[in-house]
Amino acid sequence: MTGGILLWVVIIVLIIVFIWLFFYFIPLGLWFSAVFARVYVPIGQLIGMRIRKVPPGIIINGMVSATKAGLTLKTDELEAHYLAGGNIRSVV
């Protein structure tokens, strides 16, 4: 009886950890805000930003600001600028 309960506890903990990792690596809220601002960023690129240690919020917010101002920028350009030590907010 206690072995079955322990198994369920382990399964629930694993599910919670999986969900947390999913939403950490795939920031769906940020992706939705980008889509509604007409900045189309693939979800795979957001995952890549997390892996490359680039905060997607800074890049996407910069892209949204640039798009609203009528500028045409690429996320790769802003990522490269960030990785070189630049200030995205000042540049946009």
CSV table of C-alpha atoms in Angstrom, one decimal:
chain,number,residue,atom,x,y,z
A,1,MET,CA,0.0,0.0,0.0
A,2,THR,CA,2.7,2.5,0.9
A,3,GLY,CA,4.7,1.6,-2.2
A,4,GLY,CA,1.8,2.6,-4.4
A,5,ILE,CA,1.5,6.0,-2.6
A,6,LEU,CA,5.2,6.6,-2.9
A,7,LEU,CA,5.0,5.8,-6.6
A,8,TRP,CA,2.3,8.4,-7.1
A,9,VAL,CA,4.2,11.0,-5.2
A,10,VAL,CA,7.3,10.4,-7.3
A,11,ILE,CA,5.2,10.6,-10.5
A,12,ILE,CA,3.5,13.9,-9.4
A,13,VAL,CA,6.9,15.4,-8.5
A,14,LEU,CA,8.3,14.4,-11.9
A,15,ILE,CA,5.3,15.9,-13.7
A,16,ILE,CA,5.7,19.2,-11.8
A,17,VAL,CA,9.4,19.4,-12.6
A,18,PHE,CA,8.7,18.6,-16.2
A,19,ILE,CA,6.1,21.4,-16.4
A,20,TRP,CA,8.4,23.9,-14.7
A,21,LEU,CA,11.2,23.1,-17.2
A,22,PHE,CA,8.8,23.3,-20.1
A,23,PHE,CA,7.7,26.8,-19.2
A,24,TYR,CA,11.2,27.9,-18.3
A,25,PHE,CA,12.7,27.0,-21.7
A,26,ILE,CA,9.6,27.9,-23.6
A,27,PRO,CA,8.3,31.3,-22.4
A,28,LEU,CA,4.8,31.2,-23.9
A,29,GLY,CA,3.7,34.4,-22.4
A,30,LEU,CA,6.6,36.3,-24.1
A,31,TRP,CA,5.9,34.5,-27.3
A,32,PHE,CA,2.2,35.5,-27.2
A,33,SER,CA,3.1,39.1,-26.5
A,34,ALA,CA,5.5,39.1,-29.5
A,35,VAL,CA,2.9,37.6,-31.8
A,36,PHE,CA,0.3,40.2,-30.8
A,37,ALA,CA,2.8,43.0,-31.4
A,38,ARG,CA,3.4,41.5,-34.9
A,39,VAL,CA,6.9,40.4,-34.1
A,40,TYR,CA,7.2,36.8,-35.3
A,41,VAL,CA,9.8,34.8,-33.4
A,42,PRO,CA,9.8,31.1,-33.7
A,43,ILE,CA,9.5,29.2,-30.4
A,44,GLY,CA,12.7,27.3,-31.3
A,45,GLN,CA,14.6,30.6,-31.4
A,46,LEU,CA,13.3,31.4,-27.9
A,47,ILE,CA,14.6,28.1,-26.7
A,48,GLY,CA,17.9,28.8,-28.3
A,49,MET,CA,18.2,32.1,-26.5
A,50,ARG,CA,17.7,30.3,-23.2
A,51,ILE,CA,20.4,27.8,-24.1
A,52,ARG,CA,22.8,30.6,-25.2
A,53,LYS,CA,22.2,32.4,-21.9
A,54,VAL,CA,20.6,35.4,-23.7
A,55,PRO,CA,17.5,36.7,-21.8
A,56,PRO,CA,14.6,36.4,-24.3
A,57,GLY,CA,12.7,39.2,-22.5
A,58,ILE,CA,15.3,41.8,-23.4
A,59,ILE,CA,15.5,40.7,-27.0
A,60,ILE,CA,11.8,40.4,-27.6
A,61,ASN,CA,11.0,43.7,-25.8
A,62,GLY,CA,13.6,45.4,-28.0
A,63,MET,CA,12.2,43.8,-31.1
A,64,VAL,CA,8.7,45.0,-30.1
A,65,SER,CA,9.9,48.5,-29.5
A,66,ALA,CA,11.8,48.6,-32.8
A,67,THR,CA,8.8,47.2,-34.7
A,68,LYS,CA,6.5,49.8,-33.2
A,69,ALA,CA,9.0,52.5,-34.1
A,70,GLY,CA,9.1,51.3,-37.7
A,71,LEU,CA,12.6,49.8,-37.6
A,72,THR,CA,13.4,46.5,-39.2
A,73,LEU,CA,15.7,44.5,-37.1
A,74,LYS,CA,16.5,40.8,-36.7
A,75,THR,CA,16.6,38.9,-33.5
A,76,ASP,CA,20.0,37.5,-34.5
A,77,GLU,CA,21.4,41.1,-34.7
A,78,LEU,CA,20.1,42.0,-31.2
A,79,GLU,CA,21.4,38.7,-29.8
A,80,ALA,CA,24.8,39.3,-31.2
A,81,HIS,CA,24.8,42.9,-29.8
A,82,TYR,CA,23.8,41.6,-26.4
A,83,LEU,CA,26.5,38.9,-26.4
A,84,ALA,CA,29.1,41.5,-27.4
A,85,GLY,CA,28.2,43.4,-24.2
A,86,GLY,CA,25.9,46.0,-25.8
A,87,ASN,CA,22.9,47.6,-24.3
A,88,ILE,CA,19.8,46.6,-26.3
A,89,ARG,CA,17.5,49.2,-24.8
A,90,SER,CA,19.9,52.1,-25.7
A,91,VAL,CA,20.4,50.8,-29.3
A,92,VAL,CA,16.8,50.4,-30.0
